[in-house]
mmCIF file of C-alpha atoms and ligand atoms in Angstrom:
data_model
loop_
_atom_site.group_PDB
_atom_site.id
_atom_site.type_symbol
_atom_site.label_atom_id
_atom_site.label_comp_id
_atom_site.label_asym_id
_atom_site.label_seq_id
_atom_site.Cartn_x
_atom_site.Cartn_y
_atom_site.Cartn_z
ATOM 1 C CA ALA A 13 163.695 240.184 151.334
ATOM 2 C CA SER A 14 165.811 241.449 154.193
ATOM 3 C CA HIS A 15 167.879 238.321 153.772
ATOM 4 C CA GLU A 16 168.397 239.152 150.092
ATOM 5 C CA LEU A 17 169.716 242.580 150.907
ATOM 6 C CA ARG A 18 171.983 241.319 153.637
ATOM 7 C CA THR A 19 174.400 239.673 151.226
ATOM 8 C CA PRO A 20 175.427 242.771 149.251
ATOM 9 C CA VAL A 21 175.534 244.818 152.472
ATOM 10 C CA ALA A 22 177.846 242.249 154.062
ATOM 11 C CA VAL A 23 180.106 242.224 151.001
ATOM 12 C CA ILE A 24 180.334 246.017 150.953
ATOM 13 C CA LYS A 25 181.055 246.147 154.676
ATOM 14 C CA SER A 26 183.866 243.621 154.603
ATOM 15 C CA ALA A 27 185.403 245.244 151.520
ATOM 16 C CA CYS A 28 185.471 248.564 153.376
ATOM 17 C CA GLU A 29 186.897 247.007 156.526
ATOM 18 C CA TYR A 30 189.605 245.267 154.568
ATOM 19 C CA ALA A 31 190.552 248.460 152.694
ATOM 20 C CA GLU A 32 190.649 250.469 155.939
ATOM 21 C CA LYS A 33 192.767 247.899 157.733
ATOM 22 C CA TYR A 34 195.304 247.036 155.075
ATOM 23 C CA GLY A 35 195.784 250.313 153.233
ATOM 24 C CA GLU A 36 195.364 248.948 149.733
ATOM 25 C CA THR A 37 197.360 250.189 146.761
ATOM 26 C CA PRO A 38 195.534 252.594 144.414
ATOM 27 C CA GLN A 39 195.057 249.710 142.007
ATOM 28 C CA GLU A 40 193.473 247.535 144.727
ATOM 29 C CA GLN A 41 191.352 250.449 145.898
ATOM 30 C CA GLN A 42 190.058 250.812 142.377
ATOM 31 C CA GLU A 43 189.040 247.168 142.306
ATOM 32 C CA THR A 44 187.415 247.428 145.729
ATOM 33 C CA LEU A 45 185.430 250.470 144.615
ATOM 34 C CA ALA A 46 184.292 248.709 141.462
ATOM 35 C CA MET A 47 183.131 245.766 143.550
ATOM 36 C CA ILE A 48 181.262 248.024 145.982
ATOM 37 C CA HIS A 49 179.661 249.715 142.999
ATOM 38 C CA ARG A 50 178.433 246.379 141.620
ATOM 39 C CA GLN A 51 176.998 245.359 144.966
ATOM 40 C CA ALA A 52 175.243 248.717 145.315
ATOM 41 C CA ASP A 53 173.735 248.226 141.831
ATOM 42 C CA ARG A 54 172.547 244.804 142.881
ATOM 43 C CA MET A 55 170.887 246.335 145.956
ATOM 44 C CA THR A 56 169.203 248.996 143.853
ATOM 45 C CA GLN A 57 167.863 246.314 141.559
ATOM 46 C CA LEU A 58 166.566 244.251 144.481
ATOM 47 C CA ILE A 59 164.909 247.251 146.092
ATOM 48 C CA GLN A 60 163.277 248.275 142.804
ATOM 49 C CA GLN A 61 161.911 244.787 142.245
ATOM 50 C CA LEU A 62 160.608 244.659 145.790
ATOM 51 C CA LEU A 63 158.933 248.030 145.460
ATOM 52 C CA SER A 64 157.314 247.264 142.154
ATOM 53 C CA ILE A 65 155.937 243.917 143.281
ATOM 54 C CA THR A 66 154.621 245.552 146.455
ATOM 55 C CA ARG A 67 152.996 248.343 144.457
ATOM 56 C CA LEU A 68 151.359 245.792 142.182
ATOM 57 C CA GLU A 69 150.098 243.804 145.157
ATOM 58 C CA GLN A 70 148.735 246.850 146.901
ATOM 59 C CA GLY A 71 147.263 248.213 143.708
ATOM 60 C CA THR A 72 149.200 251.443 144.159
ATOM 61 C CA GLU A 73 150.890 250.888 140.810
ATOM 62 C CA PRO A 74 147.694 250.952 138.782
ATOM 63 C CA ALA A 75 147.885 248.732 135.736
ATOM 64 C CA GLN A 76 146.662 250.318 132.518
ATOM 65 C CA ARG A 77 143.938 248.490 130.628
ATOM 66 C CA GLU A 78 144.330 249.990 127.190
ATOM 67 C CA ALA A 79 143.844 248.091 123.949
ATOM 68 C CA LEU A 80 147.308 247.479 122.562
ATOM 69 C CA ASP A 81 148.974 245.643 119.732
ATOM 70 C CA LEU A 82 151.022 242.969 121.454
ATOM 71 C CA ALA A 83 152.761 242.256 118.142
ATOM 72 C CA ALA A 84 154.150 245.792 118.027
ATOM 73 C CA LEU A 85 155.170 245.607 121.672
ATOM 74 C CA VAL A 86 156.978 242.260 121.275
ATOM 75 C CA THR A 87 158.709 243.441 118.091
ATOM 76 C CA GLY A 88 159.851 246.561 119.936
ATOM 77 C CA VAL A 89 161.199 244.665 122.930
ATOM 78 C CA CYS A 90 163.036 242.251 120.617
ATOM 79 C CA ALA A 91 164.550 245.141 118.667
ATOM 80 C CA ASP A 92 165.876 246.682 121.897
ATOM 81 C CA GLN A 93 167.836 243.605 122.928
ATOM 82 C CA LEU A 94 171.604 243.759 123.160
ATOM 83 C CA TYR A 95 172.010 239.995 122.997
ATOM 84 C CA PRO A 96 173.805 238.731 119.872
ATOM 85 C CA LYS A 97 171.377 238.701 116.956
ATOM 86 C CA ASP A 98 172.253 235.133 116.024
ATOM 87 C CA ARG A 99 171.246 233.914 119.492
ATOM 88 C CA LEU A 100 167.840 235.600 119.778
ATOM 89 C CA ALA A 101 165.084 234.987 117.236
ATOM 90 C CA CYS A 102 161.675 236.650 117.307
ATOM 91 C CA GLN A 103 158.752 235.464 115.205
ATOM 92 C CA VAL A 104 155.724 237.662 115.548
ATOM 93 C CA GLN A 105 152.282 237.360 113.960
ATOM 94 C CA PRO A 106 151.209 240.899 113.124
ATOM 95 C CA GLY A 107 148.217 242.563 114.759
ATOM 96 C CA VAL A 108 147.609 240.637 117.982
ATOM 97 C CA TRP A 109 145.437 242.921 120.075
ATOM 98 C CA VAL A 110 145.003 242.516 123.810
ATOM 99 C CA ARG A 111 143.976 244.767 126.649
ATOM 100 C CA GLY A 112 146.669 245.592 129.138
ATOM 101 C CA ASP A 113 149.589 247.546 130.421
ATOM 102 C CA ARG A 114 152.463 248.102 127.983
ATOM 103 C CA GLY A 115 155.076 248.664 130.662
ATOM 104 C CA LEU A 116 154.170 245.546 132.604
ATOM 105 C CA LEU A 117 153.915 243.303 129.540
ATOM 106 C CA ALA A 118 157.277 244.558 128.311
ATOM 107 C CA ARG A 119 158.743 243.826 131.728
ATOM 108 C CA LEU A 120 157.304 240.310 131.653
ATOM 109 C CA LEU A 121 158.857 239.602 128.256
ATOM 110 C CA GLN A 122 162.190 241.137 129.225
ATOM 111 C CA ASN A 123 162.293 238.969 132.312
ATOM 112 C CA LEU A 124 161.680 235.781 130.353
ATOM 113 C CA ILE A 125 164.296 236.689 127.733
ATOM 114 C CA ASP A 126 166.858 237.524 130.415
ATOM 115 C CA ASN A 127 166.169 234.210 132.158
ATOM 116 C CA GLY A 128 166.501 232.335 128.866
ATOM 117 C CA PHE A 129 170.030 233.669 128.525
ATOM 118 C CA ALA A 130 170.890 233.574 132.233
ATOM 119 C CA TYR A 131 169.983 229.891 132.431
ATOM 120 C CA GLY A 132 171.086 229.094 128.905
ATOM 121 C CA LYS A 133 174.092 227.146 127.823
ATOM 122 C CA PRO A 134 177.131 229.081 126.604
ATOM 123 C CA GLN A 135 176.233 230.307 123.100
ATOM 124 C CA GLY A 136 172.659 229.125 123.702
ATOM 125 C CA HIS A 137 169.566 230.496 121.994
ATOM 126 C CA VAL A 138 166.272 232.102 122.882
ATOM 127 C CA TRP A 139 163.219 232.047 120.609
ATOM 128 C CA VAL A 140 160.338 234.452 121.110
ATOM 129 C CA THR A 141 157.111 233.717 119.254
ATOM 130 C CA LEU A 142 153.759 235.456 119.266
ATOM 131 C CA GLY A 143 150.620 234.022 117.713
ATOM 132 C CA THR A 144 146.996 233.275 118.488
ATOM 133 C CA GLU A 145 145.131 230.146 119.539
ATOM 134 C CA GLY A 146 141.344 230.460 119.492
ATOM 135 C CA ASP A 147 140.470 233.565 121.497
ATOM 136 C CA GLN A 148 143.901 233.755 123.119
ATOM 137 C CA ALA A 149 147.112 235.531 122.289
ATOM 138 C CA VAL A 150 150.022 233.198 122.936
ATOM 139 C CA LEU A 151 153.477 234.541 123.672
ATOM 140 C CA GLN A 152 156.209 231.954 124.044
ATOM 141 C CA VAL A 153 159.800 232.293 125.159
ATOM 142 C CA ARG A 154 161.801 229.152 124.534
ATOM 143 C CA ASP A 155 165.447 228.431 125.260
ATOM 144 C CA ASP A 156 167.879 225.564 124.765
ATOM 145 C CA GLY A 157 169.326 226.058 128.220
ATOM 146 C CA ILE A 158 169.778 224.022 131.362
ATOM 147 C CA GLY A 159 166.063 223.353 131.880
ATOM 148 C CA ILE A 160 164.269 222.991 135.186
ATOM 149 C CA PRO A 161 163.919 219.674 137.015
ATOM 150 C CA GLN A 162 160.325 218.502 137.429
ATOM 151 C CA ASP A 163 160.372 218.815 141.216
ATOM 152 C CA GLN A 164 161.466 222.467 140.993
ATOM 153 C CA GLN A 165 158.940 223.568 138.378
ATOM 154 C CA GLU A 166 156.288 224.622 140.908
ATOM 155 C CA LYS A 167 158.727 226.417 143.176
ATOM 156 C CA ILE A 168 160.240 228.808 140.641
ATOM 157 C CA TRP A 169 157.117 230.998 140.762
ATOM 158 C CA GLN A 170 157.564 231.726 144.428
ATOM 159 C CA ARG A 171 159.074 234.967 145.481
ATOM 160 C CA PHE A 172 162.805 234.705 145.978
ATOM 161 C CA TYR A 173 162.973 231.082 144.964
ATOM 162 C CA GLN A 174 166.041 230.111 143.001
ATOM 163 C CA VAL A 175 167.342 226.714 142.024
ATOM 164 C CA ASP A 176 170.745 228.250 142.757
ATOM 165 C CA PRO A 177 171.245 230.635 145.695
ATOM 166 C CA ALA A 178 171.621 234.444 145.236
ATOM 167 C CA ARG A 179 168.028 235.025 144.341
ATOM 168 C CA ARG A 180 165.718 237.543 142.720
ATOM 169 C CA GLU A 181 162.034 237.433 141.995
ATOM 170 C CA GLY A 182 161.573 237.809 138.305
ATOM 171 C CA LEU A 183 159.149 234.954 137.830
ATOM 172 C CA ALA A 184 156.953 235.926 140.781
ATOM 173 C CA MET A 185 156.553 239.260 139.012
ATOM 174 C CA VAL A 186 155.955 237.535 135.666
ATOM 175 C CA LYS A 187 153.163 235.472 137.195
ATOM 176 C CA LYS A 188 151.633 238.496 138.880
ATOM 177 C CA ILE A 189 151.618 240.434 135.606
ATOM 178 C CA ALA A 190 150.018 237.490 133.784
ATOM 179 C CA GLN A 191 147.279 237.207 136.424
ATOM 180 C CA LEU A 192 146.663 240.924 136.375
ATOM 181 C CA HIS A 193 145.888 240.601 132.653
ATOM 182 C CA GLY A 194 143.516 237.687 133.136
ATOM 183 C CA GLY A 195 146.159 235.506 131.524
ATOM 184 C CA ARG A 196 147.883 232.242 132.267
ATOM 185 C CA ILE A 197 151.552 231.401 132.265
ATOM 186 C CA THR A 198 152.772 227.856 131.843
ATOM 187 C CA LEU A 199 156.134 226.165 131.816
ATOM 188 C CA ASP A 200 157.299 223.200 129.831
ATOM 189 C CA SER A 201 160.865 222.220 130.594
ATOM 190 C CA THR A 202 163.245 219.338 130.140
ATOM 191 C CA PRO A 203 166.446 219.352 132.175
ATOM 192 C CA GLY A 204 169.454 219.541 129.896
ATOM 193 C CA GLN A 205 167.364 220.541 126.896
ATOM 194 C CA GLY A 206 165.631 223.779 127.687
ATOM 195 C CA SER A 207 162.478 225.521 128.811
ATOM 196 C CA THR A 208 159.446 227.116 127.225
ATOM 197 C CA PHE A 209 157.458 229.714 129.091
ATOM 198 C CA ALA A 210 154.076 230.438 127.466
ATOM 199 C CA LEU A 211 151.751 233.304 128.266
ATOM 200 C CA SER A 212 148.117 233.123 127.108
ATOM 201 C CA LEU A 213 146.124 236.337 127.174
ATOM 202 C CA PRO A 214 142.540 236.897 126.100
ATOM 203 C CA LEU A 215 142.442 238.629 122.714
ATOM 204 C CA GLU A 216 140.779 242.023 122.659
ATOM 205 C CA LYS A 217 137.240 241.047 121.630
ATOM 206 C CA GLU A 218 135.793 244.398 120.625
ATOM 207 C CA LEU A 219 138.155 244.473 117.679
ATOM 208 C CA PHE A 220 136.662 241.271 116.315
ATOM 209 C CA ALA A 221 133.037 242.206 116.827
ATOM 210 C CA PRO A 222 131.177 242.334 113.505
HETATM 211 P P1 ADP B 325 166.229 234.849 139.194
HETATM 212 O O1 ADP B 325 166.476 234.549 137.762
HETATM 213 O O2 ADP B 325 166.585 236.225 139.564
HETATM 214 O O3 ADP B 325 166.785 233.852 140.126
HETATM 215 P P2 ADP B 325 163.458 234.266 138.588
HETATM 216 O O4 ADP B 325 162.249 234.410 139.448
HETATM 217 O O5 ADP B 325 163.439 234.944 137.278
HETATM 218 O O6 ADP B 325 164.650 234.768 139.466
HETATM 219 O O7 ADP B 325 163.702 232.734 138.359
HETATM 220 C C1 ADP B 325 163.616 231.824 139.453
HETATM 221 C C2 ADP B 325 164.449 230.588 139.190
HETATM 222 O O8 ADP B 325 163.871 229.786 138.166
HETATM 223 C C3 ADP B 325 165.839 230.890 138.682
HETATM 224 O O9 ADP B 325 166.717 231.166 139.726
HETATM 225 C C4 ADP B 325 166.207 229.621 137.955
HETATM 226 O O10 ADP B 325 166.672 228.665 138.867
HETATM 227 C C5 ADP B 325 164.888 229.166 137.401
HETATM 228 N N1 ADP B 325 164.719 229.589 135.986
HETATM 229 C C6 ADP B 325 164.037 230.667 135.534
HETATM 230 N N2 ADP B 325 164.044 230.746 134.196
HETATM 231 C C7 ADP B 325 164.741 229.668 133.767
HETATM 232 C C8 ADP B 325 165.086 229.166 132.464
HETATM 233 N N3 ADP B 325 164.725 229.795 131.330
HETATM 234 N N4 ADP B 325 165.803 228.015 132.420
HETATM 235 C C9 ADP B 325 166.162 227.382 133.548
HETATM 236 N N5 ADP B 325 165.870 227.794 134.796
HETATM 237 C C10 ADP B 325 165.170 228.927 134.917
#
């Protein structure tokens, strides 16, 4: 983690040193400030992710266990997306009830959608589907992106692992959230063709009791 934060700090420091030493023009100063701003945002994001994963691990961010309609949640998250509408498709079976934490499940889905675009091809697509299989709710996020080589597929779940450098920890959080809900997350990926992340969660049983 400290290593992660070192990069933006180093960039900010050298930008400042350069500006101090060479008396940049107002135009250059503006660019330097914008760059410092971006790096500071990156640090904020890293710190927030670190804090939330720590809180989850320590149980100080208590997960809610309310009965919720995953279909409504997924539809809501999809509706909030700013990605082009023709590149993101959501297909949701209505009324899929599970027990869990809205905020965390929304974060999980957001993370998978963001990854689908981040590791997609230019003009690539992401498909979100929600359905049921037996006593499980199944949420899938599929993309037609770069895919993940077989030998990397285990590693991506580790904190701060990235096939490319400059890392975050989205998938470690995704896995943690799945586990916290008694669920399972699996990956099916073909390099060059795309990836499918699938979350299975136990359906809320009380609602089916006769
Ligand atoms: P980050 O995206 O911030 O690096 P993640 O934990 O979300 O962190 O993902 C870990 C790594 O797994 C990514 O760096 C990337 O190499 C790989 N990855 C995740 N999602 C996908 C995807 N949909 N397609 C291809 N590679 C992916």
